[in-house]
Amino acid sequence: MATLLHIDSSVFPHEASSSRSVTAAFRKTWEEQHPEGAVIYRDLAADPVPHITADAWSAGYVTPTRRTPEQSAAFTARVMFIEELERADAVLIGAPMYNFSIPSTLKAWLDNVLLLGRTAGETPSAQGTPVVVVASRGGSYAPGTPREGYEFVQNYLKAVLESILGLDLDFIVPELTHAPRNPAMSELVPLYEASRQRALEEATTKAKELAQRLTA
């Protein structure tokens, strides 16, 4: 029985969020393919994880018997997020671009799960786990576009998820999501609609492929 860790971080609910719409399509297909499977769901906008503190950080480098009560309490909460990642057979992350970066709630989750000597280091504990990231954005930051140099979401997540955590990373990128609401982008609406449809189709395809791969 495979387990999917599904993380959403958009501040907008349901269909108002492009990333949530695509992760929902992925999860729906995953559950259809995996009726016996389990899903661990975290909505970081509705239920934010705590930002990393000095106690939570330093506790990772102190033996349990030498931790202060504050370090022990902070580390217990941190380990919960780490164990969810380690337990997952696949990970799905909604990562919209806010001000050229990821939501601070998603950064907080990453700060909690990155632990040198366990999830990071020579043999990361979740190494090889497939992760699909839905990296939505209001404009386009693709190679050759005027704002190519402002693309920090995929670059950052590739470094953290792939290079540090050792996950098997794949992206789905719905772009131009501001076009329907911004009169200055009205001529880009057809491109937005094509991008959205492509993202939904990719979500369905990737969910099927991944579910079949894990049950083979």
mmCIF file with all atom_site columns, C-alpha atoms in Angstrom:
data_model
loop_
_atom_site.group_PDB
_atom_site.id
_atom_site.type_symbol
_atom_site.label_atom_id
_atom_site.label_alt_id
_atom_site.label_comp_id
_atom_site.label_asym_id
_atom_site.label_entity_id
_atom_site.label_seq_id
_atom_site.pdbx_PDB_ins_code
_atom_site.Cartn_x
_atom_site.Cartn_y
_atom_site.Cartn_z
_atom_site.occupancy
_atom_site.B_iso_or_equiv
_atom_site.pdbx_formal_charge
_atom_site.auth_seq_id
_atom_site.auth_comp_id
_atom_site.auth_asym_id
_atom_site.auth_atom_id
_atom_site.pdbx_PDB_model_num
ATOM 1   C CA . MET A 1 1   ? 0.000   0.000  0.000   1.00 0.00 ? 1   MET A CA 1
ATOM 2   C CA . ALA A 1 2   ? 1.670   3.201  -1.196  1.00 0.00 ? 2   ALA A CA 1
ATOM 3   C CA . THR A 1 3   ? 1.513   6.475  0.708   1.00 0.00 ? 3   THR A CA 1
ATOM 4   C CA . LEU A 1 4   ? 1.305   9.916  -0.913  1.00 0.00 ? 4   LEU A CA 1
ATOM 5   C CA . LEU A 1 5   ? 2.445   12.987 1.017   1.00 0.00 ? 5   LEU A CA 1
ATOM 6   C CA . HIS A 1 6   ? 0.412   15.887 -0.425  1.00 0.00 ? 6   HIS A CA 1
ATOM 7   C CA . ILE A 1 7   ? 1.405   19.438 0.530   1.00 0.00 ? 7   ILE A CA 1
ATOM 8   C CA . ASP A 1 8   ? -0.431  22.602 -0.557  1.00 0.00 ? 8   ASP A CA 1
ATOM 9   C CA . SER A 1 9   ? 0.911   26.068 0.232   1.00 0.00 ? 9   SER A CA 1
ATOM 10  C CA . SER A 1 10  ? -1.254  28.489 -1.773  1.00 0.00 ? 10  SER A CA 1
ATOM 11  C CA . VAL A 1 11  ? -3.039  31.138 0.306   1.00 0.00 ? 11  VAL A CA 1
ATOM 12  C CA . PHE A 1 12  ? -6.022  30.883 -2.060  1.00 0.00 ? 12  PHE A CA 1
ATOM 13  C CA . PRO A 1 13  ? -8.656  28.161 -1.650  1.00 0.00 ? 13  PRO A CA 1
ATOM 14  C CA . HIS A 1 14  ? -9.744  25.455 -4.086  1.00 0.00 ? 14  HIS A CA 1
ATOM 15  C CA . GLU A 1 15  ? -10.337 26.597 -7.704  1.00 0.00 ? 15  GLU A CA 1
ATOM 16  C CA . ALA A 1 16  ? -9.123  30.126 -6.900  1.00 0.00 ? 16  ALA A CA 1
ATOM 17  C CA . SER A 1 17  ? -5.635  28.636 -6.727  1.00 0.00 ? 17  SER A CA 1
ATOM 18  C CA . SER A 1 18  ? -3.950  27.329 -9.859  1.00 0.00 ? 18  SER A CA 1
ATOM 19  C CA . SER A 1 19  ? -1.537  25.146 -7.905  1.00 0.00 ? 19  SER A CA 1
ATOM 20  C CA . ARG A 1 20  ? -4.337  23.635 -5.792  1.00 0.00 ? 20  ARG A CA 1
ATOM 21  C CA . SER A 1 21  ? -6.396  22.881 -8.903  1.00 0.00 ? 21  SER A CA 1
ATOM 22  C CA . VAL A 1 22  ? -3.523  20.934 -10.421 1.00 0.00 ? 22  VAL A CA 1
ATOM 23  C CA . THR A 1 23  ? -2.526  19.103 -7.225  1.00 0.00 ? 23  THR A CA 1
ATOM 24  C CA . ALA A 1 24  ? -6.200  18.180 -6.777  1.00 0.00 ? 24  ALA A CA 1
ATOM 25  C CA . ALA A 1 25  ? -6.251  16.663 -10.275 1.00 0.00 ? 25  ALA A CA 1
ATOM 26  C CA . PHE A 1 26  ? -3.098  14.696 -9.481  1.00 0.00 ? 26  PHE A CA 1
ATOM 27  C CA . ARG A 1 27  ? -4.447  13.441 -6.167  1.00 0.00 ? 27  ARG A CA 1
ATOM 28  C CA . LYS A 1 28  ? -7.835  12.485 -7.648  1.00 0.00 ? 28  LYS A CA 1
ATOM 29  C CA . THR A 1 29  ? -6.138  10.335 -10.265 1.00 0.00 ? 29  THR A CA 1
ATOM 30  C CA . TRP A 1 30  ? -3.719  8.916  -7.700  1.00 0.00 ? 30  TRP A CA 1
ATOM 31  C CA . GLU A 1 31  ? -6.595  7.846  -5.441  1.00 0.00 ? 31  GLU A CA 1
ATOM 32  C CA . GLU A 1 32  ? -8.477  6.328  -8.386  1.00 0.00 ? 32  GLU A CA 1
ATOM 33  C CA . GLN A 1 33  ? -5.395  4.299  -9.256  1.00 0.00 ? 33  GLN A CA 1
ATOM 34  C CA . HIS A 1 34  ? -4.613  3.576  -5.611  1.00 0.00 ? 34  HIS A CA 1
ATOM 35  C CA . PRO A 1 35  ? -7.925  2.988  -3.770  1.00 0.00 ? 35  PRO A CA 1
ATOM 36  C CA . GLU A 1 36  ? -6.079  1.051  -1.066  1.00 0.00 ? 36  GLU A CA 1
ATOM 37  C CA . GLY A 1 37  ? -3.385  3.669  -0.678  1.00 0.00 ? 37  GLY A CA 1
ATOM 38  C CA . ALA A 1 38  ? -2.954  6.308  2.010   1.00 0.00 ? 38  ALA A CA 1
ATOM 39  C CA . VAL A 1 39  ? -2.639  10.091 1.744   1.00 0.00 ? 39  VAL A CA 1
ATOM 40  C CA . ILE A 1 40  ? -0.938  12.346 4.282   1.00 0.00 ? 40  ILE A CA 1
ATOM 41  C CA . TYR A 1 41  ? -2.233  15.849 3.636   1.00 0.00 ? 41  TYR A CA 1
ATOM 42  C CA . ARG A 1 42  ? -0.796  19.141 4.861   1.00 0.00 ? 42  ARG A CA 1
ATOM 43  C CA . ASP A 1 43  ? -2.399  22.463 3.982   1.00 0.00 ? 43  ASP A CA 1
ATOM 44  C CA . LEU A 1 44  ? 0.333   24.877 5.007   1.00 0.00 ? 44  LEU A CA 1
ATOM 45  C CA . ALA A 1 45  ? -1.907  27.915 4.538   1.00 0.00 ? 45  ALA A CA 1
ATOM 46  C CA . ALA A 1 46  ? -4.673  26.609 6.814   1.00 0.00 ? 46  ALA A CA 1
ATOM 47  C CA . ASP A 1 47  ? -2.329  24.915 9.292   1.00 0.00 ? 47  ASP A CA 1
ATOM 48  C CA . PRO A 1 48  ? 1.186   26.393 9.045   1.00 0.00 ? 48  PRO A CA 1
ATOM 49  C CA . VAL A 1 49  ? 4.117   24.468 10.448  1.00 0.00 ? 49  VAL A CA 1
ATOM 50  C CA . PRO A 1 50  ? 6.198   26.415 12.958  1.00 0.00 ? 50  PRO A CA 1
ATOM 51  C CA . HIS A 1 51  ? 9.120   28.370 11.605  1.00 0.00 ? 51  HIS A CA 1
ATOM 52  C CA . ILE A 1 52  ? 12.418  26.870 12.638  1.00 0.00 ? 52  ILE A CA 1
ATOM 53  C CA . THR A 1 53  ? 13.651  28.080 16.024  1.00 0.00 ? 53  THR A CA 1
ATOM 54  C CA . ALA A 1 54  ? 17.049  27.977 17.697  1.00 0.00 ? 54  ALA A CA 1
ATOM 55  C CA . ASP A 1 55  ? 15.846  25.137 19.939  1.00 0.00 ? 55  ASP A CA 1
ATOM 56  C CA . ALA A 1 56  ? 14.473  23.090 17.034  1.00 0.00 ? 56  ALA A CA 1
ATOM 57  C CA . TRP A 1 57  ? 17.619  23.654 14.980  1.00 0.00 ? 57  TRP A CA 1
ATOM 58  C CA . SER A 1 58  ? 20.225  23.037 17.672  1.00 0.00 ? 58  SER A CA 1
ATOM 59  C CA . ALA A 1 59  ? 18.429  19.947 19.018  1.00 0.00 ? 59  ALA A CA 1
ATOM 60  C CA . GLY A 1 60  ? 19.320  18.140 15.826  1.00 0.00 ? 60  GLY A CA 1
ATOM 61  C CA . TYR A 1 61  ? 22.983  18.314 16.754  1.00 0.00 ? 61  TYR A CA 1
ATOM 62  C CA . VAL A 1 62  ? 22.656  17.340 20.419  1.00 0.00 ? 62  VAL A CA 1
ATOM 63  C CA . THR A 1 63  ? 22.201  13.808 21.763  1.00 0.00 ? 63  THR A CA 1
ATOM 64  C CA . PRO A 1 64  ? 18.708  13.260 23.261  1.00 0.00 ? 64  PRO A CA 1
ATOM 65  C CA . THR A 1 65  ? 20.029  12.982 26.816  1.00 0.00 ? 65  THR A CA 1
ATOM 66  C CA . ARG A 1 66  ? 21.723  16.373 26.572  1.00 0.00 ? 66  ARG A CA 1
ATOM 67  C CA . ARG A 1 67  ? 18.773  18.313 25.141  1.00 0.00 ? 67  ARG A CA 1
ATOM 68  C CA . THR A 1 68  ? 17.025  20.942 27.205  1.00 0.00 ? 68  THR A CA 1
ATOM 69  C CA . PRO A 1 69  ? 13.249  20.523 27.733  1.00 0.00 ? 69  PRO A CA 1
ATOM 70  C CA . GLU A 1 70  ? 12.719  23.301 25.181  1.00 0.00 ? 70  GLU A CA 1
ATOM 71  C CA . GLN A 1 71  ? 14.932  21.549 22.619  1.00 0.00 ? 71  GLN A CA 1
ATOM 72  C CA . SER A 1 72  ? 13.168  18.230 23.176  1.00 0.00 ? 72  SER A CA 1
ATOM 73  C CA . ALA A 1 73  ? 9.716   19.744 22.667  1.00 0.00 ? 73  ALA A CA 1
ATOM 74  C CA . ALA A 1 74  ? 10.756  21.650 19.542  1.00 0.00 ? 74  ALA A CA 1
ATOM 75  C CA . PHE A 1 75  ? 12.522  18.637 18.069  1.00 0.00 ? 75  PHE A CA 1
ATOM 76  C CA . THR A 1 76  ? 9.536   16.341 18.653  1.00 0.00 ? 76  THR A CA 1
ATOM 77  C CA . ALA A 1 77  ? 7.418   18.568 16.413  1.00 0.00 ? 77  ALA A CA 1
ATOM 78  C CA . ARG A 1 78  ? 10.185  18.699 13.809  1.00 0.00 ? 78  ARG A CA 1
ATOM 79  C CA . VAL A 1 79  ? 10.585  14.916 13.731  1.00 0.00 ? 79  VAL A CA 1
ATOM 80  C CA . MET A 1 80  ? 6.873   14.527 12.948  1.00 0.00 ? 80  MET A CA 1
ATOM 81  C CA . PHE A 1 81  ? 7.358   16.329 9.621   1.00 0.00 ? 81  PHE A CA 1
ATOM 82  C CA . ILE A 1 82  ? 10.538  14.369 8.898   1.00 0.00 ? 82  ILE A CA 1
ATOM 83  C CA . GLU A 1 83  ? 8.829   11.030 9.549   1.00 0.00 ? 83  GLU A CA 1
ATOM 84  C CA . GLU A 1 84  ? 5.951   11.962 7.232   1.00 0.00 ? 84  GLU A CA 1
ATOM 85  C CA . LEU A 1 85  ? 8.456   12.558 4.444   1.00 0.00 ? 85  LEU A CA 1
ATOM 86  C CA . GLU A 1 86  ? 10.311  9.331  5.203   1.00 0.00 ? 86  GLU A CA 1
ATOM 87  C CA . ARG A 1 87  ? 7.069   7.338  5.275   1.00 0.00 ? 87  ARG A CA 1
ATOM 88  C CA . ALA A 1 88  ? 5.903   8.626  1.895   1.00 0.00 ? 88  ALA A CA 1
ATOM 89  C CA . ASP A 1 89  ? 6.330   6.581  -1.268  1.00 0.00 ? 89  ASP A CA 1
ATOM 90  C CA . ALA A 1 90  ? 5.636   9.716  -3.328  1.00 0.00 ? 90  ALA A CA 1
ATOM 91  C CA . VAL A 1 91  ? 5.384   13.436 -2.605  1.00 0.00 ? 91  VAL A CA 1
ATOM 92  C CA . LEU A 1 92  ? 3.157   16.075 -4.231  1.00 0.00 ? 92  LEU A CA 1
ATOM 93  C CA . ILE A 1 93  ? 3.844   19.765 -3.538  1.00 0.00 ? 93  ILE A CA 1
ATOM 94  C CA . GLY A 1 94  ? 1.906   22.845 -4.607  1.00 0.00 ? 94  GLY A CA 1
ATOM 95  C CA . ALA A 1 95  ? 4.440   25.682 -4.817  1.00 0.00 ? 95  ALA A CA 1
ATOM 96  C CA . PRO A 1 96  ? 3.031   28.910 -6.265  1.00 0.00 ? 96  PRO A CA 1
ATOM 97  C CA . MET A 1 97  ? 5.435   31.767 -6.944  1.00 0.00 ? 97  MET A CA 1
ATOM 98  C CA . TYR A 1 98  ? 4.984   34.684 -4.537  1.00 0.00 ? 98  TYR A CA 1
ATOM 99  C CA . ASN A 1 99  ? 7.278   37.660 -5.089  1.00 0.00 ? 99  ASN A CA 1
ATOM 100 C CA . PHE A 1 100 ? 9.650   35.510 -7.158  1.00 0.00 ? 100 PHE A CA 1
ATOM 101 C CA . SER A 1 101 ? 9.971   32.843 -4.448  1.00 0.00 ? 101 SER A CA 1
ATOM 102 C CA . ILE A 1 102 ? 8.027   30.093 -2.674  1.00 0.00 ? 102 ILE A CA 1
ATOM 103 C CA . PRO A 1 103 ? 5.476   30.818 0.088   1.00 0.00 ? 103 PRO A CA 1
ATOM 104 C CA . SER A 1 104 ? 7.106   31.305 3.488   1.00 0.00 ? 104 SER A CA 1
ATOM 105 C CA . THR A 1 105 ? 4.993   28.439 4.840   1.00 0.00 ? 105 THR A CA 1
ATOM 106 C CA . LEU A 1 106 ? 6.618   26.024 2.393   1.00 0.00 ? 106 LEU A CA 1
ATOM 107 C CA . LYS A 1 107 ? 10.051  27.376 3.294   1.00 0.00 ? 107 LYS A CA 1
ATOM 108 C CA . ALA A 1 108 ? 9.217   26.717 6.963   1.00 0.00 ? 108 ALA A CA 1
ATOM 109 C CA . TRP A 1 109 ? 8.311   23.110 6.148   1.00 0.00 ? 109 TRP A CA 1
ATOM 110 C CA . LEU A 1 110 ? 11.573  22.642 4.272   1.00 0.00 ? 110 LEU A CA 1
ATOM 111 C CA . ASP A 1 111 ? 13.564  24.138 7.134   1.00 0.00 ? 111 ASP A CA 1
ATOM 112 C CA . ASN A 1 112 ? 11.973  21.617 9.486   1.00 0.00 ? 112 ASN A CA 1
ATOM 113 C CA . VAL A 1 113 ? 12.586  18.532 7.337   1.00 0.00 ? 113 VAL A CA 1
ATOM 114 C CA . LEU A 1 114 ? 16.175  19.374 6.356   1.00 0.00 ? 114 LEU A CA 1
ATOM 115 C CA . LEU A 1 115 ? 18.287  17.628 8.986   1.00 0.00 ? 115 LEU A CA 1
ATOM 116 C CA . LEU A 1 116 ? 21.957  16.964 8.340   1.00 0.00 ? 116 LEU A CA 1
ATOM 117 C CA . GLY A 1 117 ? 22.835  13.377 9.100   1.00 0.00 ? 117 GLY A CA 1
ATOM 118 C CA . ARG A 1 118 ? 19.290  12.163 8.494   1.00 0.00 ? 118 ARG A CA 1
ATOM 119 C CA . THR A 1 119 ? 17.348  13.689 5.580   1.00 0.00 ? 119 THR A CA 1
ATOM 120 C CA . ALA A 1 120 ? 20.454  15.478 4.286   1.00 0.00 ? 120 ALA A CA 1
ATOM 121 C CA . GLY A 1 121 ? 24.034  14.319 3.969   1.00 0.00 ? 121 GLY A CA 1
ATOM 122 C CA . GLU A 1 122 ? 25.757  11.372 2.318   1.00 0.00 ? 122 GLU A CA 1
ATOM 123 C CA . THR A 1 123 ? 22.729  9.041  2.506   1.00 0.00 ? 123 THR A CA 1
ATOM 124 C CA . PRO A 1 124 ? 19.488  11.070 2.788   1.00 0.00 ? 124 PRO A CA 1
ATOM 125 C CA . SER A 1 125 ? 16.761  9.025  4.467   1.00 0.00 ? 125 SER A CA 1
ATOM 126 C CA . ALA A 1 126 ? 14.164  9.797  1.759   1.00 0.00 ? 126 ALA A CA 1
ATOM 127 C CA . GLN A 1 127 ? 16.598  9.468  -1.124  1.00 0.00 ? 127 GLN A CA 1
ATOM 128 C CA . GLY A 1 128 ? 14.990  8.376  -4.394  1.00 0.00 ? 128 GLY A CA 1
ATOM 129 C CA . THR A 1 129 ? 11.426  9.191  -3.363  1.00 0.00 ? 129 THR A CA 1
ATOM 130 C CA . PRO A 1 130 ? 9.582   10.676 -6.367  1.00 0.00 ? 130 PRO A CA 1
ATOM 131 C CA . VAL A 1 131 ? 8.301   14.214 -5.864  1.00 0.00 ? 131 VAL A CA 1
ATOM 132 C CA . VAL A 1 132 ? 6.070   16.191 -8.230  1.00 0.00 ? 132 VAL A CA 1
ATOM 133 C CA . VAL A 1 133 ? 6.065   19.962 -7.706  1.00 0.00 ? 133 VAL A CA 1
ATOM 134 C CA . VAL A 1 134 ? 3.315   22.138 -9.179  1.00 0.00 ? 134 VAL A CA 1
ATOM 135 C CA . ALA A 1 135 ? 5.170   25.441 -9.622  1.00 0.00 ? 135 ALA A CA 1
ATOM 136 C CA . SER A 1 136 ? 2.471   27.878 -10.724 1.00 0.00 ? 136 SER A CA 1
ATOM 137 C CA . ARG A 1 137 ? 3.228   31.511 -11.502 1.00 0.00 ? 137 ARG A CA 1
ATOM 138 C CA . GLY A 1 138 ? 1.361   34.628 -12.581 1.00 0.00 ? 138 GLY A CA 1
ATOM 139 C CA . GLY A 1 139 ? 3.638   35.359 -15.524 1.00 0.00 ? 139 GLY A CA 1
ATOM 140 C CA . SER A 1 140 ? 6.209   33.418 -17.494 1.00 0.00 ? 140 SER A CA 1
ATOM 141 C CA . TYR A 1 141 ? 9.809   32.911 -16.412 1.00 0.00 ? 141 TYR A CA 1
ATOM 142 C CA . ALA A 1 142 ? 10.709  30.352 -19.058 1.00 0.00 ? 142 ALA A CA 1
ATOM 143 C CA . PRO A 1 143 ? 14.074  30.476 -20.842 1.00 0.00 ? 143 PRO A CA 1
ATOM 144 C CA . GLY A 1 144 ? 14.100  33.293 -23.377 1.00 0.00 ? 144 GLY A CA 1
ATOM 145 C CA . THR A 1 145 ? 11.423  35.379 -21.644 1.00 0.00 ? 145 THR A CA 1
ATOM 146 C CA . PRO A 1 146 ? 12.213  38.865 -20.271 1.00 0.00 ? 146 PRO A CA 1
ATOM 147 C CA . ARG A 1 147 ? 11.969  37.617 -16.673 1.00 0.00 ? 147 ARG A CA 1
ATOM 148 C CA . GLU A 1 148 ? 13.969  34.435 -17.074 1.00 0.00 ? 148 GLU A CA 1
ATOM 149 C CA . GLY A 1 149 ? 16.484  35.730 -14.532 1.00 0.00 ? 149 GLY A CA 1
ATOM 150 C CA . TYR A 1 150 ? 13.774  36.075 -11.876 1.00 0.00 ? 150 TYR A CA 1
ATOM 151 C CA . GLU A 1 151 ? 13.011  32.336 -11.812 1.00 0.00 ? 151 GLU A CA 1
ATOM 152 C CA . PHE A 1 152 ? 13.996  31.365 -8.279  1.00 0.00 ? 152 PHE A CA 1
ATOM 153 C CA . VAL A 1 153 ? 11.282  28.802 -7.478  1.00 0.00 ? 153 VAL A CA 1
ATOM 154 C CA . GLN A 1 154 ? 12.379  25.901 -9.677  1.00 0.00 ? 154 GLN A CA 1
ATOM 155 C CA . ASN A 1 155 ? 16.065  26.684 -9.212  1.00 0.00 ? 155 ASN A CA 1
ATOM 156 C CA . TYR A 1 156 ? 15.739  26.761 -5.427  1.00 0.00 ? 156 TYR A CA 1
ATOM 157 C CA . LEU A 1 157 ? 13.549  23.670 -5.165  1.00 0.00 ? 157 LEU A CA 1
ATOM 158 C CA . LYS A 1 158 ? 15.823  21.724 -7.493  1.00 0.00 ? 158 LYS A CA 1
ATOM 159 C CA . ALA A 1 159 ? 18.753  22.492 -5.201  1.00 0.00 ? 159 ALA A CA 1
ATOM 160 C CA . VAL A 1 160 ? 16.895  21.583 -2.002  1.00 0.00 ? 160 VAL A CA 1
ATOM 161 C CA . LEU A 1 161 ? 14.657  18.697 -3.055  1.00 0.00 ? 161 LEU A CA 1
ATOM 162 C CA . GLU A 1 162 ? 16.995  17.053 -5.556  1.00 0.00 ? 162 GLU A CA 1
ATOM 163 C CA . SER A 1 163 ? 20.544  17.943 -4.539  1.00 0.00 ? 163 SER A CA 1
ATOM 164 C CA . ILE A 1 164 ? 20.102  18.020 -0.755  1.00 0.00 ? 164 ILE A CA 1
ATOM 165 C CA . LEU A 1 165 ? 17.192  15.679 0.046   1.00 0.00 ? 165 LEU A CA 1
ATOM 166 C CA . GLY A 1 166 ? 17.990  13.364 -2.859  1.00 0.00 ? 166 GLY A CA 1
ATOM 167 C CA . LEU A 1 167 ? 14.415  13.169 -4.129  1.00 0.00 ? 167 LEU A CA 1
ATOM 168 C CA . ASP A 1 168 ? 13.488  12.191 -7.684  1.00 0.00 ? 168 ASP A CA 1
ATOM 169 C CA . LEU A 1 169 ? 12.134  15.566 -8.815  1.00 0.00 ? 169 LEU A CA 1
ATOM 170 C CA . ASP A 1 170 ? 9.610   16.437 -11.530 1.00 0.00 ? 170 ASP A CA 1
ATOM 171 C CA . PHE A 1 171 ? 7.889   19.777 -12.213 1.00 0.00 ? 171 PHE A CA 1
ATOM 172 C CA . ILE A 1 172 ? 4.505   20.792 -13.583 1.00 0.00 ? 172 ILE A CA 1
ATOM 173 C CA . VAL A 1 173 ? 4.461   24.526 -14.428 1.00 0.00 ? 173 VAL A CA 1
ATOM 174 C CA . PRO A 1 174 ? 1.114   26.309 -14.964 1.00 0.00 ? 174 PRO A CA 1
ATOM 175 C CA . GLU A 1 175 ? 2.023   29.843 -15.991 1.00 0.00 ? 175 GLU A CA 1
ATOM 176 C CA . LEU A 1 176 ? 0.413   33.195 -16.890 1.00 0.00 ? 176 LEU A CA 1
ATOM 177 C CA . THR A 1 177 ? -2.187  32.605 -14.177 1.00 0.00 ? 177 THR A CA 1
ATOM 178 C CA . HIS A 1 178 ? -2.729  36.365 -13.751 1.00 0.00 ? 178 HIS A CA 1
ATOM 179 C CA . ALA A 1 179 ? -3.843  36.777 -17.360 1.00 0.00 ? 179 ALA A CA 1
ATOM 180 C CA . PRO A 1 180 ? -7.613  36.304 -16.748 1.00 0.00 ? 180 PRO A CA 1
ATOM 181 C CA . ARG A 1 181 ? -7.578  38.958 -13.986 1.00 0.00 ? 181 ARG A CA 1
ATOM 182 C CA . ASN A 1 182 ? -5.110  41.501 -15.364 1.00 0.00 ? 182 ASN A CA 1
ATOM 183 C CA . PRO A 1 183 ? -6.390  43.627 -18.287 1.00 0.00 ? 183 PRO A CA 1
ATOM 184 C CA . ALA A 1 184 ? -2.808  44.328 -19.323 1.00 0.00 ? 184 ALA A CA 1
ATOM 185 C CA . MET A 1 185 ? -2.355  40.585 -19.919 1.00 0.00 ? 185 MET A CA 1
ATOM 186 C CA . SER A 1 186 ? -5.631  40.002 -21.764 1.00 0.00 ? 186 SER A CA 1
ATOM 187 C CA . GLU A 1 187 ? -3.912  39.005 -25.003 1.00 0.00 ? 187 GLU A CA 1
ATOM 188 C CA . LEU A 1 188 ? -2.148  36.230 -23.083 1.00 0.00 ? 188 LEU A CA 1
ATOM 189 C CA . VAL A 1 189 ? -5.373  34.534 -21.942 1.00 0.00 ? 189 VAL A CA 1
ATOM 190 C CA . PRO A 1 190 ? -5.250  31.881 -24.706 1.00 0.00 ? 190 PRO A CA 1
ATOM 191 C CA . LEU A 1 191 ? -1.690  31.003 -23.690 1.00 0.00 ? 191 LEU A CA 1
ATOM 192 C CA . TYR A 1 192 ? -2.780  30.816 -20.035 1.00 0.00 ? 192 TYR A CA 1
ATOM 193 C CA . GLU A 1 193 ? -5.668  28.517 -20.924 1.00 0.00 ? 193 GLU A CA 1
ATOM 194 C CA . ALA A 1 194 ? -3.351  26.252 -22.915 1.00 0.00 ? 194 ALA A CA 1
ATOM 195 C CA . SER A 1 195 ? -0.854  26.184 -20.051 1.00 0.00 ? 195 SER A CA 1
ATOM 196 C CA . ARG A 1 196 ? -3.579  25.336 -17.526 1.00 0.00 ? 196 ARG A CA 1
ATOM 197 C CA . GLN A 1 197 ? -4.967  22.534 -19.676 1.00 0.00 ? 197 GLN A CA 1
ATOM 198 C CA . ARG A 1 198 ? -1.495  21.145 -20.256 1.00 0.00 ? 198 ARG A CA 1
ATOM 199 C CA . ALA A 1 199 ? -0.774  21.219 -16.504 1.00 0.00 ? 199 ALA A CA 1
ATOM 200 C CA . LEU A 1 200 ? -3.997  19.364 -15.676 1.00 0.00 ? 200 LEU A CA 1
ATOM 201 C CA . GLU A 1 201 ? -3.230  16.741 -18.302 1.00 0.00 ? 201 GLU A CA 1
ATOM 202 C CA . GLU A 1 202 ? 0.327   16.360 -17.012 1.00 0.00 ? 202 GLU A CA 1
ATOM 203 C CA . ALA A 1 203 ? -0.981  15.938 -13.469 1.00 0.00 ? 203 ALA A CA 1
ATOM 204 C CA . THR A 1 204 ? -3.297  13.126 -14.551 1.00 0.00 ? 204 THR A CA 1
ATOM 205 C CA . THR A 1 205 ? -0.610  11.417 -16.624 1.00 0.00 ? 205 THR A CA 1
ATOM 206 C CA . LYS A 1 206 ? 2.109   11.675 -13.995 1.00 0.00 ? 206 LYS A CA 1
ATOM 207 C CA . ALA A 1 207 ? -0.217  10.429 -11.238 1.00 0.00 ? 207 ALA A CA 1
ATOM 208 C CA . LYS A 1 208 ? -1.148  7.361  -13.297 1.00 0.00 ? 208 LYS A CA 1
ATOM 209 C CA . GLU A 1 209 ? 2.462   6.622  -14.202 1.00 0.00 ? 209 GLU A CA 1
ATOM 210 C CA . LEU A 1 210 ? 3.662   7.021  -10.651 1.00 0.00 ? 210 LEU A CA 1
ATOM 211 C CA . ALA A 1 211 ? 0.869   4.913  -9.156  1.00 0.00 ? 211 ALA A CA 1
ATOM 212 C CA . GLN A 1 212 ? 1.551   2.141  -11.648 1.00 0.00 ? 212 GLN A CA 1
ATOM 213 C CA . ARG A 1 213 ? 5.281   2.335  -11.026 1.00 0.00 ? 213 ARG A CA 1
ATOM 214 C CA . LEU A 1 214 ? 4.862   1.975  -7.277  1.00 0.00 ? 214 LEU A CA 1
ATOM 215 C CA . THR A 1 215 ? 2.468   -0.953 -7.524  1.00 0.00 ? 215 THR A CA 1
ATOM 216 C CA . ALA A 1 216 ? 4.402   -2.847 -10.208 1.00 0.00 ? 216 ALA A CA 1
#
